[in-house]
Short mmCIF file of C-alpha atoms in Angstrom, two decimals:
data_model
loop_
_atom_site.label_atom_id
_atom_site.label_comp_id
_atom_site.label_asym_id
_atom_site.label_seq_id
_atom_site.Cartn_x
_atom_site.Cartn_y
_atom_site.Cartn_z
CA MET Q 1 51.22 -12.98 -79.55
CA ASP Q 2 50.54 -14.98 -82.70
CA ILE Q 3 50.56 -18.75 -83.24
CA ARG Q 4 54.20 -18.63 -84.31
CA GLU Q 5 55.27 -17.08 -81.04
CA TRP Q 6 53.21 -19.60 -79.05
CA ALA Q 7 55.02 -22.33 -80.99
CA LEU Q 8 58.35 -20.81 -79.99
CA LEU Q 9 57.20 -20.47 -76.39
CA ILE Q 10 56.32 -24.17 -76.22
CA PHE Q 11 59.55 -25.10 -78.00
CA THR Q 12 61.81 -23.13 -75.64
CA ILE Q 13 59.99 -24.10 -72.44
CA LEU Q 14 59.79 -27.83 -73.24
CA GLY Q 15 63.31 -27.87 -74.70
CA GLN Q 16 64.69 -26.29 -71.55
CA LEU Q 17 62.60 -28.61 -69.37
CA ALA Q 18 64.06 -31.64 -71.16
CA ALA Q 19 67.64 -30.38 -70.95
CA GLY Q 20 67.28 -29.43 -67.28
CA ALA Q 21 65.63 -32.74 -66.40
CA LEU Q 22 68.47 -34.71 -67.95
CA LEU Q 23 71.07 -32.64 -66.09
CA VAL Q 24 69.34 -33.09 -62.73
CA LEU Q 25 68.81 -36.80 -63.39
CA MET Q 26 72.49 -37.28 -64.14
CA ILE Q 27 73.42 -35.51 -60.91
CA VAL Q 28 70.88 -37.54 -58.89
CA ARG Q 29 72.20 -40.68 -60.55
CA ALA Q 30 75.79 -39.86 -59.60
CA TYR Q 31 74.65 -39.15 -56.03
CA ALA Q 32 72.73 -42.42 -55.78
CA ALA Q 33 75.55 -44.43 -57.33
CA ALA Q 34 78.05 -43.02 -54.87
CA LYS Q 35 75.77 -43.66 -51.93
CA ALA Q 36 74.18 -47.01 -52.74
CA GLY Q 37 75.82 -48.37 -55.87
CA VAL Q 38 74.96 -48.48 -59.57
CA LYS Q 39 72.10 -50.95 -59.20
CA GLU Q 40 70.13 -48.73 -56.85
CA ALA Q 41 70.99 -45.71 -59.02
CA ASP Q 42 69.58 -47.49 -62.08
CA ARG Q 43 66.42 -48.36 -60.17
CA MET Q 44 66.06 -44.75 -59.10
CA THR Q 45 66.64 -42.93 -62.39
CA ASP Q 46 65.88 -45.36 -65.24
CA GLY Q 47 62.13 -44.72 -65.01
CA PRO Q 48 62.33 -40.91 -64.82
CA LEU Q 49 64.83 -40.92 -67.71
CA PHE Q 50 62.02 -41.91 -70.08
CA MET Q 51 60.49 -38.44 -69.88
CA VAL Q 52 63.42 -36.59 -71.50
CA VAL Q 53 63.09 -37.72 -75.11
CA PRO Q 54 59.27 -37.45 -75.42
CA ILE Q 55 59.36 -33.93 -73.94
CA MET Q 56 62.13 -32.87 -76.31
CA GLY Q 57 60.24 -34.55 -79.15
CA LEU Q 58 57.17 -32.47 -78.32
CA ALA Q 59 59.34 -29.36 -78.26
CA LEU Q 60 60.67 -30.11 -81.74
CA LEU Q 61 57.17 -30.86 -83.02
CA SER Q 62 55.97 -27.47 -81.85
CA SER Q 63 58.98 -25.78 -83.43
CA LEU Q 64 57.86 -27.20 -86.76
CA LEU Q 65 54.80 -24.99 -86.52
CA HIS Q 66 57.00 -21.97 -87.04
CA LEU Q 67 59.16 -23.59 -89.67
CA ASN Q 68 55.98 -24.27 -91.71
CA ASN Q 69 56.90 -27.80 -92.74
CA LEU Q 70 59.19 -30.72 -92.00
CA GLY Q 71 61.33 -30.27 -95.11
CA ASN Q 72 62.26 -26.80 -93.94
CA VAL Q 73 64.21 -28.21 -91.00
CA VAL Q 74 66.95 -29.16 -93.43
CA LYS Q 75 66.69 -25.83 -95.24
CA ALA Q 76 67.18 -23.99 -91.93
CA VAL Q 77 70.62 -25.48 -91.35
CA PRO Q 78 73.01 -23.92 -93.94
CA ASN Q 79 73.88 -20.65 -92.20
CA LEU Q 80 75.82 -22.11 -89.27
CA GLY Q 81 78.44 -19.41 -89.81
CA THR Q 82 76.34 -16.49 -88.57
CA SER Q 83 72.80 -17.60 -87.73
CA TRP Q 84 72.01 -18.81 -84.23
CA LEU Q 85 68.74 -20.18 -85.59
CA SER Q 86 70.69 -22.64 -87.77
CA ARG Q 87 72.89 -23.58 -84.84
CA GLU Q 88 69.85 -24.05 -82.61
CA VAL Q 89 68.24 -26.48 -85.07
CA VAL Q 90 71.40 -28.60 -85.30
CA ILE Q 91 72.00 -28.57 -81.54
CA ALA Q 92 68.38 -29.44 -80.68
CA VAL Q 93 68.31 -32.37 -83.10
CA THR Q 94 71.70 -33.61 -81.84
CA PHE Q 95 70.44 -33.34 -78.27
CA VAL Q 96 67.34 -35.45 -78.86
CA VAL Q 97 69.30 -38.07 -80.81
CA ILE Q 98 72.06 -38.51 -78.20
CA ALA Q 99 69.58 -38.36 -75.32
CA GLY Q 100 67.62 -41.05 -77.20
CA VAL Q 101 70.71 -43.23 -77.62
CA TYR Q 102 71.49 -42.83 -73.91
CA THR Q 103 67.94 -43.71 -72.88
CA LEU Q 104 67.97 -46.78 -75.10
CA MET Q 105 71.36 -47.96 -73.80
CA GLN Q 106 70.29 -47.38 -70.22
CA TRP Q 107 66.97 -49.13 -70.76
CA ARG Q 108 68.43 -52.21 -72.46
CA LYS Q 109 71.68 -51.98 -70.46
CA ILE Q 110 73.74 -51.95 -73.63
CA GLY Q 111 77.46 -51.51 -73.01
CA PRO Q 112 79.35 -50.98 -69.75
CA THR Q 113 78.07 -48.52 -67.14
CA ILE Q 114 80.98 -46.14 -67.64
CA LEU Q 115 80.24 -45.84 -71.37
CA ARG Q 116 76.56 -45.19 -70.71
CA ASP Q 117 77.42 -42.55 -68.15
CA ILE Q 118 79.79 -40.82 -70.56
CA ILE Q 119 77.11 -40.71 -73.25
CA GLY Q 120 74.59 -39.45 -70.69
CA TRP Q 121 76.89 -36.61 -69.72
CA ILE Q 122 77.60 -35.76 -73.36
CA ALA Q 123 73.85 -35.51 -73.95
CA THR Q 124 73.55 -33.35 -70.83
CA LEU Q 125 76.28 -31.01 -72.05
CA ILE Q 126 74.57 -30.66 -75.44
CA GLY Q 127 71.32 -29.92 -73.61
CA LEU Q 128 73.01 -27.03 -71.82
CA VAL Q 129 74.51 -25.77 -75.07
CA GLN Q 130 70.98 -25.92 -76.46
CA THR Q 131 69.75 -23.56 -73.74
CA TYR Q 132 72.62 -21.21 -74.57
CA ALA Q 133 71.79 -21.36 -78.29
CA MET Q 134 68.11 -20.68 -77.56
CA ALA Q 135 69.12 -17.53 -75.70
CA MET Q 136 71.49 -16.42 -78.44
CA VAL Q 137 68.67 -16.64 -81.01
CA TYR Q 138 67.05 -13.71 -79.21
CA MET Q 139 70.23 -11.69 -78.67
CA ILE Q 140 69.64 -9.56 -81.77
CA ARG Q 141 71.04 -6.04 -81.57
CA THR Q 142 67.82 -4.53 -82.92
CA GLN Q 143 65.73 -6.13 -80.13
CA PRO Q 144 66.72 -4.24 -76.97
CA SER Q 145 64.40 -6.09 -74.58
CA TRP Q 146 65.99 -9.40 -75.63
CA ASN Q 147 69.55 -8.31 -76.26
CA THR Q 148 70.65 -8.39 -72.64
CA ILE Q 149 72.55 -10.75 -70.36
CA THR Q 150 69.33 -11.51 -68.46
CA THR Q 151 68.08 -13.51 -71.47
CA PRO Q 152 70.66 -16.32 -71.07
CA ILE Q 153 70.49 -16.04 -67.26
CA THR Q 154 66.72 -16.52 -67.16
CA PHE Q 155 66.83 -19.25 -69.82
CA PHE Q 156 69.31 -21.20 -67.68
CA ALA Q 157 67.28 -20.52 -64.52
CA THR Q 158 64.18 -21.91 -66.27
CA THR Q 159 66.18 -24.93 -67.49
CA LEU Q 160 67.38 -25.83 -64.01
CA LEU Q 161 64.19 -24.94 -62.14
CA LEU Q 162 61.80 -26.82 -64.41
CA GLY Q 163 64.26 -29.70 -64.74
CA ALA Q 164 64.75 -30.00 -60.99
CA LEU Q 165 61.06 -29.95 -60.13
CA ALA Q 166 60.08 -32.28 -62.99
CA VAL Q 167 62.70 -34.74 -61.79
CA ALA Q 168 61.46 -34.41 -58.19
CA LEU Q 169 57.98 -35.38 -59.33
CA ALA Q 170 59.28 -38.21 -61.53
CA LEU Q 171 61.43 -39.59 -58.70
CA VAL Q 172 58.46 -39.61 -56.32
CA ILE Q 173 56.23 -41.36 -58.88
CA ASN Q 174 59.00 -43.87 -59.57
CA TYR Q 175 59.46 -44.50 -55.83
CA ASN Q 176 55.73 -44.99 -55.32
CA SER Q 177 55.60 -47.67 -58.01
CA ILE Q 178 58.67 -49.46 -56.61
CA GLN Q 179 57.16 -49.33 -53.12
CA LYS Q 180 53.91 -50.78 -54.39
CA LYS Q 181 55.59 -53.71 -56.08
CA ASP Q 182 58.23 -54.49 -53.50
CA ALA Q 183 58.18 -52.86 -50.07
CA LYS Q 184 61.69 -54.06 -49.25
CA ALA Q 185 63.21 -52.53 -52.36
CA GLY Q 186 61.26 -49.36 -51.59
CA GLU Q 187 62.93 -49.06 -48.23
CA LYS Q 188 66.38 -48.95 -49.81
CA GLN Q 189 65.17 -46.33 -52.26
CA LEU Q 190 63.53 -44.10 -49.68
CA ASP Q 191 66.81 -42.80 -48.24
CA LEU Q 192 68.08 -41.93 -51.69
CA LEU Q 193 64.79 -40.28 -52.61
CA ARG Q 194 64.78 -38.16 -49.50
CA GLY Q 195 68.35 -37.06 -50.07
CA ALA Q 196 67.69 -36.19 -53.71
CA LEU Q 197 64.49 -34.27 -52.88
CA GLN Q 198 66.30 -32.23 -50.24
CA GLY Q 199 68.96 -31.29 -52.80
CA ILE Q 200 66.33 -30.45 -55.40
CA ALA Q 201 64.33 -28.32 -52.96
CA ILE Q 202 67.40 -26.29 -52.01
CA THR Q 203 68.29 -25.88 -55.70
CA ALA Q 204 64.78 -24.61 -56.42
CA ILE Q 205 64.96 -22.06 -53.61
CA ILE Q 206 68.35 -20.79 -54.82
CA LEU Q 207 67.02 -20.49 -58.40
CA LEU Q 208 63.99 -18.59 -57.13
CA GLY Q 209 66.43 -16.20 -55.46
CA ILE Q 210 68.31 -15.77 -58.74
CA GLU Q 211 65.10 -15.08 -60.67
CA PHE Q 212 64.04 -12.44 -58.15
CA LEU Q 213 67.52 -10.94 -58.11
CA VAL Q 214 67.67 -10.65 -61.90
CA LEU Q 215 64.25 -9.01 -62.25
CA PRO Q 216 65.18 -5.50 -61.00
CA PHE Q 217 68.25 -5.49 -63.27
CA TYR Q 218 66.07 -6.52 -66.19
CA MET Q 219 63.53 -3.79 -65.43
CA ALA Q 220 66.34 -1.23 -65.13
CA HIS Q 221 67.70 -2.36 -68.49
CA LEU Q 222 64.26 -2.00 -70.07
CA GLY Q 223 63.95 1.45 -68.51
CA SER Q 224 67.11 2.64 -70.20
CA ALA Q 225 67.11 0.70 -73.47
CA ALA Q 226 63.54 -0.47 -74.15
CA LEU Q 227 61.10 1.91 -72.52
CA GLN Q 228 58.25 0.73 -74.75
CA SER Q 229 58.76 -2.85 -73.57
CA LEU Q 230 58.74 -1.74 -69.93
CA LYS Q 231 55.46 0.10 -70.52
CA ILE Q 232 53.83 -2.93 -72.11
CA MET Q 233 55.06 -5.14 -69.28
CA THR Q 234 53.91 -2.94 -66.42
CA GLU Q 235 50.78 -1.42 -67.95
CA THR Q 236 49.27 -4.03 -70.28
CA TYR Q 237 50.61 -7.14 -68.56
CA GLY Q 238 51.18 -5.85 -65.02
CA LEU Q 239 48.78 -8.41 -63.58
CA THR Q 240 50.37 -11.25 -65.54
CA LEU Q 241 53.76 -10.27 -64.13
CA VAL Q 242 52.45 -10.16 -60.55
CA ILE Q 243 50.71 -13.53 -60.86
CA ARG Q 244 53.82 -15.06 -62.43
CA LEU Q 245 55.98 -13.85 -59.55
CA LEU Q 246 53.45 -15.05 -57.01
CA LEU Q 247 53.21 -18.53 -58.56
CA VAL Q 248 56.95 -19.03 -58.83
CA PHE Q 249 57.32 -17.86 -55.23
CA LEU Q 250 54.66 -20.32 -54.10
CA GLY Q 251 56.08 -23.21 -56.11
CA ALA Q 252 59.84 -22.74 -55.82
CA GLY Q 253 59.75 -20.96 -52.46
CA VAL Q 254 56.94 -22.05 -50.18
CA LEU Q 255 56.25 -25.53 -51.54
CA ALA Q 256 59.95 -26.24 -52.03
CA THR Q 257 60.52 -25.39 -48.36
CA TYR Q 258 57.80 -27.83 -47.34
CA LEU Q 259 59.25 -30.39 -49.72
CA TYR Q 260 62.61 -30.02 -48.02
CA ARG Q 261 61.14 -30.34 -44.55
CA ASN Q 262 58.92 -33.30 -45.37
CA ALA Q 263 61.79 -35.04 -47.16
CA SER Q 264 63.97 -34.58 -44.07
CA GLU Q 265 61.57 -36.36 -41.74
CA SER Q 266 60.69 -39.99 -42.12
CA GLY Q 267 57.11 -41.16 -42.39
CA LYS Q 268 56.00 -38.28 -44.61
CA GLU Q 269 56.28 -40.13 -47.96
CA LYS Q 270 52.62 -39.59 -48.80
CA THR Q 271 52.85 -35.79 -48.74
CA LEU Q 272 55.82 -35.86 -51.10
CA THR Q 273 53.61 -36.75 -54.06
CA ILE Q 274 51.30 -33.81 -53.51
CA LEU Q 275 54.13 -31.40 -52.75
CA SER Q 276 56.32 -32.31 -55.71
CA SER Q 277 53.43 -32.36 -58.19
CA SER Q 278 51.93 -29.05 -57.07
CA ALA Q 279 55.36 -27.36 -56.95
CA PHE Q 280 56.09 -28.52 -60.49
CA VAL Q 281 52.70 -27.43 -61.87
CA LEU Q 282 52.89 -23.99 -60.23
CA VAL Q 283 56.40 -23.35 -61.46
CA LEU Q 284 55.60 -24.64 -64.95
CA VAL Q 285 52.67 -22.22 -65.21
CA ALA Q 286 54.82 -19.41 -63.80
CA GLU Q 287 57.64 -20.06 -66.27
CA VAL Q 288 55.19 -20.21 -69.20
CA MET Q 289 53.79 -16.86 -68.08
CA GLY Q 290 57.31 -15.47 -67.78
CA ARG Q 291 58.16 -16.65 -71.27
CA PHE Q 292 54.86 -15.23 -72.52
CA LEU Q 293 55.93 -11.81 -71.19
CA PHE Q 294 59.30 -12.25 -72.88
CA TYR Q 295 57.59 -12.60 -76.27
CA ALA Q 296 54.69 -10.24 -75.69
CA THR Q 297 56.78 -7.24 -74.66
CA HIS Q 298 59.55 -7.19 -77.28
CA VAL Q 299 59.69 -4.09 -79.43
CA ARG Q 300 62.19 -3.76 -82.27
CA ILE Q 301 64.35 -0.68 -82.70
CA GLY Q 302 63.41 1.39 -85.73
CA LEU Q 303 60.37 1.15 -87.98
CA MET P 1 86.66 -0.22 -101.80
CA GLU P 2 83.88 -2.48 -102.98
CA LYS P 3 80.94 -1.14 -104.87
CA GLN P 4 77.81 -0.27 -102.94
CA LEU P 5 74.69 0.94 -104.66
CA ALA P 6 72.65 3.24 -102.45
CA PHE P 7 69.50 5.33 -102.29
CA TYR P 8 69.60 9.09 -101.92
CA PHE P 9 66.69 10.83 -100.19
CA ASP P 10 66.20 14.56 -99.87
CA ALA P 11 64.00 14.94 -96.79
CA SER P 12 64.16 18.72 -97.01
CA ALA P 13 61.99 18.73 -100.15
CA CYS P 14 59.78 15.63 -99.69
CA THR P 15 56.10 16.52 -99.56
CA GLY P 16 55.01 13.09 -98.35
CA CYS P 17 52.79 12.48 -101.40
CA LYS P 18 53.60 8.72 -101.47
CA ALA P 19 53.87 8.57 -105.26
CA CYS P 20 57.09 6.53 -104.74
CA ALA P 21 55.31 3.97 -102.57
CA ILE P 22 52.42 3.64 -105.03
CA ALA P 23 54.72 3.29 -108.04
CA CYS P 24 56.63 0.55 -106.23
CA LYS P 25 53.47 -1.27 -105.21
CA ASP P 26 52.19 -1.10 -108.79
CA ARG P 27 55.35 -2.29 -110.50
CA SER P 28 55.93 -5.18 -108.11
CA ASP P 29 52.22 -6.03 -107.90
CA LEU P 30 52.32 -6.12 -104.11
CA PRO P 31 49.32 -7.46 -102.18
CA VAL P 32 47.46 -5.57 -99.46
CA GLY P 33 49.64 -5.22 -96.36
CA ILE P 34 52.97 -5.40 -98.17
CA ASN P 35 54.73 -2.19 -99.12
CA TRP P 36 58.38 -2.31 -100.08
CA ARG P 37 58.60 1.48 -100.06
CA LYS P 38 56.86 3.38 -97.31
CA VAL P 39 56.54 7.06 -96.41
CA TYR P 40 56.40 8.02 -92.75
CA GLN P 41 55.19 11.36 -91.43
CA TYR P 42 57.11 12.29 -88.32
CA GLU P 43 55.72 15.04 -86.10
CA GLY P 44 56.45 16.56 -82.73
CA GLY P 45 56.25 19.66 -80.60
CA GLY P 46 53.08 21.07 -79.11
CA TRP P 47 51.10 24.11 -78.09
CA VAL P 48 51.71 26.31 -75.06
CA SER P 49 49.73 29.13 -73.43
CA HIS P 50 50.69 32.67 -74.34
CA PRO P 51 52.53 34.21 -71.33
CA GLU P 52 50.17 37.21 -71.22
CA ASN P 53 46.92 35.56 -72.27
CA LYS P 54 46.43 32.01 -70.98
CA ASP P 55 43.53 31.33 -73.37
CA LEU P 56 45.70 32.01 -76.36
CA LEU P 57 47.69 29.00 -77.57
CA ILE P 58 50.88 29.44 -79.51
CA PRO P 59 52.91 26.73 -81.26
CA SER P 60 56.07 25.53 -79.58
CA ASN P 61 58.68 23.63 -81.60
CA LEU P 62 55.98 22.20 -83.86
CA PHE P 63 57.37 20.18 -86.70
CA VAL P 64 56.35 17.59 -89.23
CA TYR P 65 58.33 16.08 -92.03
CA SER P 66 58.24 12.98 -94.22
CA VAL P 67 60.72 10.15 -94.59
CA SER P 68 60.55 7.79 -97.55
CA THR P 69 62.06 4.39 -96.78
CA ALA P 70 62.71 1.06 -98.46
CA CYS P 71 65.28 -1.68 -97.97
CA MET P 72 68.52 0.17 -97.22
CA HIS P 73 70.70 -2.57 -98.79
CA CYS P 74 72.82 -2.23 -95.67
CA GLU P 75 76.58 -2.69 -95.59
CA LYS P 76 76.05 -4.85 -92.49
CA PRO P 77 72.72 -6.51 -93.39
CA ILE P 78 71.41 -7.99 -90.17
CA CYS P 79 68.71 -9.88 -92.11
CA MET P 80 71.43 -11.79 -93.94
CA GLU P 81 73.34 -12.42 -90.71
CA VAL P 82 70.40 -14.05 -88.94
CA CYS P 83 68.76 -15.89 -91.85
CA PRO P 84 69.17 -19.62 -91.13
CA ALA P 85 68.60 -20.64 -94.75
CA THR P 86 71.22 -18.42 -96.43
CA ALA P 87 68.31 -17.13 -98.50
CA ILE P 88 69.49 -13.53 -98.21
CA THR P 89 72.64 -12.55 -100.07
CA LYS P 90 74.54 -9.37 -100.82
CA ARG P 91 75.53 -8.98 -104.44
CA GLU P 92 78.88 -7.57 -105.52
CA ASP P 93 77.28 -4.23 -106.25
CA GLY P 94 75.96 -4.13 -102.69
CA VAL P 95 72.34 -4.99 -103.48
CA VAL P 96 70.73 -7.27 -100.87
CA LEU P 97 68.43 -9.88 -102.38
CA ILE P 98 66.16 -12.70 -101.14
CA ASP P 99 66.22 -16.05 -102.91
CA ASN P 100 62.63 -17.18 -102.49
CA THR P 101 63.47 -20.78 -103.37
CA LYS P 102 65.67 -20.94 -100.27
CA CYS P 103 63.51 -18.84 -97.93
CA ILE P 104 61.52 -20.96 -95.46
CA GLY P 105 59.37 -18.11 -94.20
CA CYS P 106 60.51 -18.39 -90.58
CA ARG P 107 60.34 -14.58 -90.36
CA TYR P 108 63.48 -14.34 -88.24
CA CYS P 109 64.81 -11.53 -90.50
CA GLU P 110 61.58 -9.61 -89.86
CA TRP P 111 62.48 -9.53 -86.14
CA ALA P 112 65.96 -8.29 -86.99
CA CYS P 113 65.54 -5.64 -89.71
CA PRO P 114 65.16 -2.21 -88.07
CA TYR P 115 63.64 -0.72 -91.24
CA GLY P 116 60.66 -3.07 -91.51
CA ALA P 117 61.95 -3.77 -95.01
CA VAL P 118 61.58 -7.56 -95.11
CA GLN P 119 57.91 -8.47 -95.22
CA PHE P 120 56.22 -11.86 -95.18
CA ASN P 121 53.98 -12.82 -98.10
CA GLU P 122 51.39 -15.12 -96.46
CA GLU P 123 50.11 -16.42 -99.76
CA LYS P 124 53.51 -17.35 -101.15
CA GLY P 125 55.00 -18.35 -97.79
CA TYR P 126 58.26 -16.45 -98.13
CA MET P 127 59.79 -13.10 -97.28
CA THR P 128 59.82 -10.27 -99.79
CA LYS P 129 61.43 -6.87 -99.99
CA CYS P 130 62.72 -4.10 -102.26
CA ASP P 131 64.96 -5.62 -104.94
CA PHE P 132 66.25 -2.20 -106.01
CA CYS P 133 64.39 -2.70 -109.33
CA GLN P 134 67.43 -4.72 -110.39
CA ASP P 135 65.85 -5.59 -113.74
CA LEU P 136 65.38 -1.90 -114.59
CA GLN P 137 68.81 -0.96 -113.29
CA ALA P 138 70.37 -3.68 -115.45
CA LYS P 139 68.86 -1.85 -118.44
CA GLY P 140 70.35 1.42 -117.26
CA GLN P 141 67.02 2.70 -115.96
CA LYS P 142 66.28 3.96 -112.46
CA PRO P 143 64.00 2.29 -109.91
CA VAL P 144 60.33 3.23 -110.33
CA CYS P 145 60.20 5.04 -106.96
CA VAL P 146 62.94 7.38 -108.18
CA ASP P 147 61.24 8.06 -111.51
CA ALA P 148 57.80 8.51 -109.92
CA CYS P 149 58.88 11.19 -107.44
CA VAL P 150 57.20 14.49 -108.23
CA MET P 151 59.68 16.47 -106.15
CA ARG P 152 62.79 14.66 -107.44
CA VAL P 153 63.86 13.85 -103.87
CA LEU P 154 64.87 10.23 -104.57
CA ASP P 155 67.86 8.97 -106.50
CA VAL P 156 70.23 6.03 -106.70
CA GLY P 157 74.00 5.93 -107.11
CA GLU P 158 77.30 4.77 -105.74
CA LEU P 159 77.34 5.30 -101.97
CA ASP P 160 80.75 7.04 -102.02
CA GLU P 161 79.73 9.39 -104.80
CA LEU P 162 76.44 10.23 -103.10
CA ARG P 163 78.28 10.93 -99.86
CA ALA P 164 80.80 13.18 -101.62
CA LYS P 165 77.91 15.09 -103.16
CA TYR P 166 75.36 15.23 -100.32
CA GLY P 167 77.18 14.46 -97.08
CA ASN P 168 77.20 11.61 -94.59
CA VAL P 169 73.75 11.69 -92.96
CA SER P 170 72.19 8.22 -93.04
CA ALA P 171 69.72 8.44 -90.16
CA ILE P 172 67.12 10.90 -88.92
CA GLU P 173 64.04 10.12 -86.84
CA PRO P 174 62.12 7.83 -87.17
CA LEU P 175 64.94 5.81 -88.77
CA PRO P 176 67.15 3.77 -86.40
CA THR P 177 70.74 4.82 -85.73
CA SER P 178 72.98 3.74 -88.58
CA ASP P 179 75.54 1.88 -86.45
CA LEU P 180 73.12 -1.07 -86.20
CA THR P 181 73.30 -2.12 -89.86
CA GLU P 182 75.20 0.61 -91.73
CA PRO P 183 72.44 1.41 -94.24
CA ALA P 184 73.45 2.31 -97.78
CA VAL P 185 71.55 5.58 -97.86
CA VAL P 186 72.39 9.27 -98.01
CA ILE P 187 69.88 11.74 -96.61
CA THR P 188 69.61 15.47 -96.90
CA PRO P 189 67.90 16.22 -93.60
CA HIS P 190 64.73 18.27 -93.29
CA LYS P 191 65.32 21.55 -91.46
CA HIS P 192 63.38 20.13 -88.50
CA ALA P 193 65.03 16.68 -88.68
CA GLN P 194 65.37 15.06 -85.26
CA THR P 195 68.34 12.96 -84.18
CA SER P 196 67.79 9.20 -84.52
CA GLY P 197 66.69 7.56 -81.32
CA SER P 198 65.93 10.86 -79.59
CA GLY P 199 62.20 10.10 -79.45
CA THR P 200 61.25 13.76 -79.64
CA GLY P 201 58.24 13.08 -81.85
CA HIS P 202 56.14 10.24 -83.16
CA ILE P 203 55.06 8.68 -86.44
CA LEU P 204 51.81 10.22 -87.57
CA SER P 205 50.89 7.83 -90.34
CA VAL P 206 51.25 4.42 -88.72
CA GLU P 207 48.20 2.89 -90.46
CA GLU P 208 49.18 4.24 -93.87
CA SER P 209 52.83 3.29 -93.69
#
């Protein structure tokens, strides 16, 4: 892999992380609002919301590395008619802008709650469209290892998995700081936190299942349409693949199970920090390795 | 039907001398690593033991032939489809051209083109490829690769006329199947020509090509 492909790797991983985090935050927010009212929901998700825009900003910065310079962003837009790369640029920029507007409104409490929520969900929707566009960029008919349904499936799995675990970590950090400042307020938050973490842990386990389910289909596709890619993956990067699978299993399987169990029982708040942070780090590394394989094994049809 | 300029290549008589590639490189003053026209040697088959004397090896389906390639000025140019900057256009006569003032050097077309025709010029920061010697053709001359060929295996013409004259073959190994981009090329196959995508042999001259 060259620098350009590393830039794309960082762009797609961070972009999907940001989009997934916003989606999960919006769901957690709706859950908290229904259970304990808007005020508690704000307290729970306003802090974690601040991660979305900087992460997406970093993603865009890294994408500049492959566009050579800032001015080229504008020059990459004209071919919206047929080029998914053009569409991706527009969608990614729109996503960061609307997510930024939502964060600002939520932070300063500008406008009524319902309006803020609507804007938040619009940003979330654009984030999901962004993941779809990212996948479509690679669905080129001369790239058989990319041009398969597993590309969008795994991109969405990464979006949700990284988003869910990043939000879990952010929620725990946010809870810890509330607890430190005001133990009484922390008590109200703890129930919500435990409920949200249980939901996130189950989501992570389901997504792990999807990733493991998709893998044999992907390998079978490579075997019939991109034999060279399969060879590179199993021979050159066999170990990378095994470690990636192991890490995602540990993070989204084993640690997520512990996260669920420890979130179900009271009095285990301290372990939640370690569990959510280690699960997120393991899965992040695993997803980066998975994306590395995606780029390192592609072989174009023809010369 | 619209006009479509196309290359003709007679693989049955190509000796693989690469005069076409050198002439192209010279005329367009291409730097090291960039070759708008390339010649691939494609070989396959092997040696088997003689049924009566195991120490004696005899050739089995051995073949080697050469394929001269450049931009195919495809009827469905995938490079143009994917280019985010609309830097790649197809002229009315079918010639596919890159506008280097629009190209941002993102190299997306390089991922897409199955002929390895679009190549990145690091120094200039944009993509380059065969321009069909449009300046020479405008003067009624032929591209330099055509004129340089010792064996007279290359030519240019209207795609329909070339097809009427030489047939409909537009892909043999190691070229990709023509349904991907519908290349504007007519090929007279070598007698050992292998079907596109069959993978019966391999490219012999990877470093040179």
